[in-house]
CSV table of C-alpha atoms in Angstrom, one decimal:
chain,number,residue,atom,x,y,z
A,1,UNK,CA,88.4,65.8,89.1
A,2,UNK,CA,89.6,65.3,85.5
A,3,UNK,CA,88.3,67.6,83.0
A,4,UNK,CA,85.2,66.7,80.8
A,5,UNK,CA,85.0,67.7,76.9
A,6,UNK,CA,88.4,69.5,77.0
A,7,UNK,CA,88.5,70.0,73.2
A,8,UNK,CA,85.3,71.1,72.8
A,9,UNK,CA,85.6,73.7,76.1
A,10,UNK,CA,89.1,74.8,74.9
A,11,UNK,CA,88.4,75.6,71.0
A,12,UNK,CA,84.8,77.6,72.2
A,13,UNK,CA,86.4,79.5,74.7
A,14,UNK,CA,89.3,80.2,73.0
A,15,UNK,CA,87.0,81.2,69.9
A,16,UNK,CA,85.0,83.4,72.2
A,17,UNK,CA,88.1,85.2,73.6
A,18,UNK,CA,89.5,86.1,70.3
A,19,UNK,CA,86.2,87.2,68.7
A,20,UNK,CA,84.8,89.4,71.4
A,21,UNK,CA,88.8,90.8,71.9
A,22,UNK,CA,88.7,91.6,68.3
A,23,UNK,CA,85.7,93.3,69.2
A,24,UNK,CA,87.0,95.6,72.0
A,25,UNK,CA,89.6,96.9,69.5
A,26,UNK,CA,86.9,97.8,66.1
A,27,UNK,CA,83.9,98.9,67.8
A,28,UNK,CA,83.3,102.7,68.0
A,29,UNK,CA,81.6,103.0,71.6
A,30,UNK,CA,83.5,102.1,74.2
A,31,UNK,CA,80.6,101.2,76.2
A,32,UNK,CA,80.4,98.3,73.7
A,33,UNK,CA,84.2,97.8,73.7
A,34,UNK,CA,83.9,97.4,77.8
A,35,UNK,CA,80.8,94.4,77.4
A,36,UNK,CA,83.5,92.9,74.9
A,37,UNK,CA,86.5,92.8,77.2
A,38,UNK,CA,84.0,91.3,80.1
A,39,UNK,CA,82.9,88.2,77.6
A,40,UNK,CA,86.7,87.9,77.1
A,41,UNK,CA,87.6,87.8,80.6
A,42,UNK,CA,85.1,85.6,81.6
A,43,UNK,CA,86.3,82.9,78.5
A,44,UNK,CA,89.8,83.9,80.1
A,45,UNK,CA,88.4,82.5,83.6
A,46,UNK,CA,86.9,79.4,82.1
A,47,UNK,CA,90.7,78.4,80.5
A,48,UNK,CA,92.0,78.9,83.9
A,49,UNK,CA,89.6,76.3,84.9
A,50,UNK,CA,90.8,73.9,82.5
A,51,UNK,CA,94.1,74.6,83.7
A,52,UNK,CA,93.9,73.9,87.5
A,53,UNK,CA,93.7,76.8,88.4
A,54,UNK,CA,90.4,77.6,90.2
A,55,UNK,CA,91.5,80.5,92.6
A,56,UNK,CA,92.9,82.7,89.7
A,57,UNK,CA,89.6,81.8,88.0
A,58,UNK,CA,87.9,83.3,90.8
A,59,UNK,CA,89.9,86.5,91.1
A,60,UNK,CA,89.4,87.1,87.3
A,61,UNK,CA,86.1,86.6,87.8
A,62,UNK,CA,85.2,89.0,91.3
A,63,UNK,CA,88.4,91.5,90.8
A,64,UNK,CA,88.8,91.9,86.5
A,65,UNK,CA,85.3,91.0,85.5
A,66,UNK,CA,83.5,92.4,88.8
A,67,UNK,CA,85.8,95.7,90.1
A,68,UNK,CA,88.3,96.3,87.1
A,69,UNK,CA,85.4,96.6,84.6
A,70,UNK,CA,83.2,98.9,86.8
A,71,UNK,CA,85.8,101.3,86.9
A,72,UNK,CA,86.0,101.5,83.2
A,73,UNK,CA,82.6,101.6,82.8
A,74,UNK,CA,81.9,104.0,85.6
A,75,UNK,CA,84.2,106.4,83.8
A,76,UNK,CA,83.2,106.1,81.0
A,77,UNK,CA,80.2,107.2,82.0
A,78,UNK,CA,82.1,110.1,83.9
A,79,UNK,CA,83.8,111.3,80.7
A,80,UNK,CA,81.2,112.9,78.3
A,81,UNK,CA,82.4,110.7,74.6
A,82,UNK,CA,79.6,112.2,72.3
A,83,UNK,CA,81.7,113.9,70.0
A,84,UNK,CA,84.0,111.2,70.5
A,85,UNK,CA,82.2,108.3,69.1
A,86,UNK,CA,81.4,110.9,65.6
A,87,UNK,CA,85.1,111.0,65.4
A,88,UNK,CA,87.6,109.0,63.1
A,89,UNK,CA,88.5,106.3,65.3
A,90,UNK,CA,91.9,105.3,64.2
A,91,UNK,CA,95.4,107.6,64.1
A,92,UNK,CA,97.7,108.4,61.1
A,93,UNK,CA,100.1,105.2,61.8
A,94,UNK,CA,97.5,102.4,62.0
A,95,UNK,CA,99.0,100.7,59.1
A,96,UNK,CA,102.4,100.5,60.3
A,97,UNK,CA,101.3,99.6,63.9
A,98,UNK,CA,99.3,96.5,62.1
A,99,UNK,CA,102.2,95.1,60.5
A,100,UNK,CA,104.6,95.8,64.1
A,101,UNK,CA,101.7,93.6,65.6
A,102,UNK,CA,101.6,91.4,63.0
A,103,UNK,CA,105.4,90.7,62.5
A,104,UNK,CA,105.6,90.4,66.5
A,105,UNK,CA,102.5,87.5,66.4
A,106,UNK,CA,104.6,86.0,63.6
A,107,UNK,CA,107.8,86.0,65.7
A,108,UNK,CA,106.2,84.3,68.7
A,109,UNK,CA,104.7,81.5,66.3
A,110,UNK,CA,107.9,81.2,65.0
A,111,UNK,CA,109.7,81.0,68.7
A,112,UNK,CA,107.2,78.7,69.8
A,113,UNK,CA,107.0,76.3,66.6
A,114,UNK,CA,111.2,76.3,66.8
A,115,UNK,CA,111.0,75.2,70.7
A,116,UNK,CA,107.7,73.7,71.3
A,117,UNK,CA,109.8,70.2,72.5
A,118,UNK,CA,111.8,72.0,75.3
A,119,UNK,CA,108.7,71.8,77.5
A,120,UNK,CA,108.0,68.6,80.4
A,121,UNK,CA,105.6,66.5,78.9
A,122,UNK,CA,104.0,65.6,82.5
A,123,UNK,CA,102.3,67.8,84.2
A,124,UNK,CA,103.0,69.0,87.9
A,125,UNK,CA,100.1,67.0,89.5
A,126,UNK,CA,98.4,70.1,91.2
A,127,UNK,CA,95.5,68.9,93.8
A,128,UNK,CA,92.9,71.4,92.8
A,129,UNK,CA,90.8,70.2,95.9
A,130,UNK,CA,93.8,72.2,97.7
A,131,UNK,CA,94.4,74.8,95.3
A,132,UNK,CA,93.6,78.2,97.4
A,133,UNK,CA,95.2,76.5,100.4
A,134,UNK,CA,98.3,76.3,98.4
A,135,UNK,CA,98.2,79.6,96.8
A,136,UNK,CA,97.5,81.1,100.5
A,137,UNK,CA,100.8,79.5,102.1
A,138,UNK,CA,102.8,80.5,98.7
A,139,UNK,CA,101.9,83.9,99.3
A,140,UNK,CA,102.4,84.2,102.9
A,141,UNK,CA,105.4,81.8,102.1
A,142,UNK,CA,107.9,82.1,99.8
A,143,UNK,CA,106.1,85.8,98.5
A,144,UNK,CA,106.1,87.6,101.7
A,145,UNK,CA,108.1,90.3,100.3
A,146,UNK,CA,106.1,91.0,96.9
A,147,UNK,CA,102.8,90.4,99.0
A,148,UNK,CA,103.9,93.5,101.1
A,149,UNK,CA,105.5,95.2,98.0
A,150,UNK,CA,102.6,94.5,96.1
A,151,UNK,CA,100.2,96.5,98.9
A,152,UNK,CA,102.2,99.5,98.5
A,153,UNK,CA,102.0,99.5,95.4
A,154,UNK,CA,98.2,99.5,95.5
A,155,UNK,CA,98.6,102.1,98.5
A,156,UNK,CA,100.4,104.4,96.1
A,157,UNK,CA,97.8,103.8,93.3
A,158,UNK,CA,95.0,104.8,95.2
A,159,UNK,CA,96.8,108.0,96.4
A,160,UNK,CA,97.4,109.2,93.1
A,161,UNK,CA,94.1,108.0,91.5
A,162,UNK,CA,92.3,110.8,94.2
A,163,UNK,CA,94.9,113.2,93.7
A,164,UNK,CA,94.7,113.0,89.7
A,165,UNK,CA,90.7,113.5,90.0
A,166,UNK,CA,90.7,115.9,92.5
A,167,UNK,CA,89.6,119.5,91.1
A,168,UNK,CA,92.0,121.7,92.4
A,169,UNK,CA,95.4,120.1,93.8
B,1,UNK,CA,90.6,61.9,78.1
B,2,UNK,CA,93.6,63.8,76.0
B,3,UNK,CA,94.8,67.6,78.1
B,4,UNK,CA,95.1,70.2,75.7
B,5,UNK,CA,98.9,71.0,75.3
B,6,UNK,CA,100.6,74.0,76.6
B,7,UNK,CA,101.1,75.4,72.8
B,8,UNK,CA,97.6,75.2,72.4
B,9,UNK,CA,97.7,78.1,75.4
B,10,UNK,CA,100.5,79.6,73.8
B,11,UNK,CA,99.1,80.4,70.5
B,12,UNK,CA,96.1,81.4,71.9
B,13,UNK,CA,98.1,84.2,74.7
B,14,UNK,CA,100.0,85.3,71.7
B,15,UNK,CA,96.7,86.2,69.1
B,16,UNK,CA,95.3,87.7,72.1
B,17,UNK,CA,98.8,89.9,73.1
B,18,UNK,CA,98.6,90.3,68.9
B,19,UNK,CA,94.8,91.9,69.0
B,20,UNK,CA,96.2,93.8,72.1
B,21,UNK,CA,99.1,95.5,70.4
B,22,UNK,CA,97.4,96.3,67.6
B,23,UNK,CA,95.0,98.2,70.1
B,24,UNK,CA,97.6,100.3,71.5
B,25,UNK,CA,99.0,101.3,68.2
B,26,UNK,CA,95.9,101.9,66.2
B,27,UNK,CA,93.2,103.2,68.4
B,28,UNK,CA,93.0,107.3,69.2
B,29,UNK,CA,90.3,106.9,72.0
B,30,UNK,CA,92.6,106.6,75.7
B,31,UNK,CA,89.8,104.4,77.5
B,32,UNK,CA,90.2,101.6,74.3
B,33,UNK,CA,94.1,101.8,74.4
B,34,UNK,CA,93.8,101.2,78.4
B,35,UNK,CA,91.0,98.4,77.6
B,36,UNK,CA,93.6,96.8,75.3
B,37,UNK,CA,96.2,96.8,78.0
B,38,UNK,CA,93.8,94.8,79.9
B,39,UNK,CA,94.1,92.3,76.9
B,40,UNK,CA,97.8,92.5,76.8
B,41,UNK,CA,98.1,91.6,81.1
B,42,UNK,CA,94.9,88.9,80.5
B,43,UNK,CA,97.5,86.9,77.4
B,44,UNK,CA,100.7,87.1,80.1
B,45,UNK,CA,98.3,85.6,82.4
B,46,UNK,CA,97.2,83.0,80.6
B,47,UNK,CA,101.0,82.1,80.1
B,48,UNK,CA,101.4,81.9,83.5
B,49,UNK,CA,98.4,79.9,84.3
B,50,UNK,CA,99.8,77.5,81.4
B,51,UNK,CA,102.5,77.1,82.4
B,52,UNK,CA,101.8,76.4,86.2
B,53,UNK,CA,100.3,73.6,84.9
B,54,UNK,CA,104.1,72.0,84.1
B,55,UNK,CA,105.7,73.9,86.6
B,56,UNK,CA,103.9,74.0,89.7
B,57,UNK,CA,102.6,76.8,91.6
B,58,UNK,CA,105.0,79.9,90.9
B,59,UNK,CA,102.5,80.9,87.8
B,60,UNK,CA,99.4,80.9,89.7
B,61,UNK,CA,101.1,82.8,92.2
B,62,UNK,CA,102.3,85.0,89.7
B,63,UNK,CA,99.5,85.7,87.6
B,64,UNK,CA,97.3,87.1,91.0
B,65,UNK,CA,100.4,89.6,91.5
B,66,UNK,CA,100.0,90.8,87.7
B,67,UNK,CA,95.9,90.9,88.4
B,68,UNK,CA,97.1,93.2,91.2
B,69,UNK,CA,99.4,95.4,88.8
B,70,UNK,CA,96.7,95.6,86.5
B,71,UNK,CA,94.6,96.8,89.1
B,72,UNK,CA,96.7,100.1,90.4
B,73,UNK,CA,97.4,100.6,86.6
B,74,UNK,CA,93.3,101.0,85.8
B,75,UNK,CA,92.9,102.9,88.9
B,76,UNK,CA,95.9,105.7,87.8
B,77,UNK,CA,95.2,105.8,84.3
B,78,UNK,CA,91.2,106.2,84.6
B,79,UNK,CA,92.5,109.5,87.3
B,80,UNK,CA,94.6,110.5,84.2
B,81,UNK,CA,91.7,110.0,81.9
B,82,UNK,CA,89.7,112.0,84.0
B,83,UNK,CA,91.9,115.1,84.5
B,84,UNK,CA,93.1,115.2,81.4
B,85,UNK,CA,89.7,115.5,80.4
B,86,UNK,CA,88.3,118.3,83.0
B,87,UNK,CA,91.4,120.5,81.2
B,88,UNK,CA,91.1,119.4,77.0
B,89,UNK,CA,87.6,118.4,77.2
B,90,UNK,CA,88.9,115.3,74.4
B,91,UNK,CA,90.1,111.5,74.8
B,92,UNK,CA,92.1,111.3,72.1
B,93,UNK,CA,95.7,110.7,72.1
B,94,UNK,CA,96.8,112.7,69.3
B,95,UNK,CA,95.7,115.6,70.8
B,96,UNK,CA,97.8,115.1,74.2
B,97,UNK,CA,100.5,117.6,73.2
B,98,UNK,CA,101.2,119.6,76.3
B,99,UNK,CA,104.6,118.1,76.4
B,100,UNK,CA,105.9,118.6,72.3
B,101,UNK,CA,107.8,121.1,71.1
């Protein structure tokens, strides 16, 4: 199915997705900071609609937006932040770490402005009617081994997550 | 109907990595530096995704590893949050100094 309105779905979502990520960085309660960074994953999943891409669409949706998210918000709600929020929000080297940021953003511009023609004008032709059928033999395929390494590492996660929370060790 | 072109992805990853950095340097509250993480893995993502597009599959492929990465990376640092809490009672990063001389 070719894509309807791609202009006017690209420029809204990508407006969205810089707008509420601007807001998970300036606002004062991270309770406010989490909604943000779910708007912007959700934008985030829309663009990987545009771009074929319909499975990774649905894990950012069920896995970021859905289980990711609940954790932050879960301890959020865990960690008492009421003297936090009265705080002053920002540390002694904010200035300096703006520019870094800044001077980095300008470097990628200036990487991808220099080398924007190395890149295939066609596209790869991916048959989004068979897109999770794909992705499923790719993993099972060609990514057996990061597959398996990749539920270790989630094994291992989990073991230290309980043990970090755990009262007395 | 015109695609959008890949450096149209691009730019956008990179203000989004841009807005994430700037999080991780700036911010004193732990849960907001590990939020803007989350922003820093969502731009490499969308790099991947963009360019799977040329590419073929690899990207997609890709980008669900990374969603698992940023997974086991929530889980472990929300644990740290959370001990590190029970013992300072603060989330602020400039106040982590168990470790300086």
């Amino acid at each position: 199915m070719t894509p309807v309105a791609t202009t006017f779905f690209f420029y809204f979502l990508a407006f969205t997705a810089i707008v509420s990520a601007i807001a998970v960085i300036t606002r004062r309660n991270p309770v406010h900071a989490a909604l943000s960074l779910i708007v912007t994953l959700l934008s985030l999943a829309g663009l990987y609609l545009m771009l074929y891409a319909p499975f990774v669409a649905g894990v950012q949706i069920v896995l970021y937006a859905g289980g990711i998210m609940v954790l932050f918000l879960f301890v959020i709600m865990l960690v008492n932040l009421e003297r936090n929020i009265r705080e002053y929000q920002w540390n002694k080297q904010w200035l300096l770490g703006i520019l870094l940021a800044l001077s980095l953003g300008g470097l990628l511009l200036f990487v991808f402005k220099r080398g924007q023609d190395i890149f295939p004008r066609t596209f790869a032709g991916l048959p989004e009617t068979q897109n999770t059928q794909q992705v499923g033999i790719w993993l099972y395929g060609n990514y057996m081994l990061p597959f398996e390494i990749a539920s270790l590492l989630l094994l291992v996660a989990i073991v230290g997550a309980v043990v970090m929370a755990k009262k007395r060790i | 109907m015109a695609e959008i072109s890949t450096l149209h992805y691009l730019v956008l990853a990179a203000g989004l990595f841009m807005i994430g950095t700037i999080g991780v340097l700036t911010r004193r509250n732990v849960i907001i530096i590990l939020m803007s993480i989350e922003l820093i893995l969502n731009a490499v993502n969308l790099n991947l995704v963009a360019f799977s597009r040329l590419y073929g599959l690899h990207g997609q492929v890709f980008a669900i590893f990374v969603i698992t990465d940023a997974a086991a990376e929530a889980a472990v640092g929300l644990g740290i949050i959370i001990a590190f809490f029970r013992n300072k009672e603060t989330v602020n990063v400039d106040e982590v100094d168990l470790l300086r001389w």
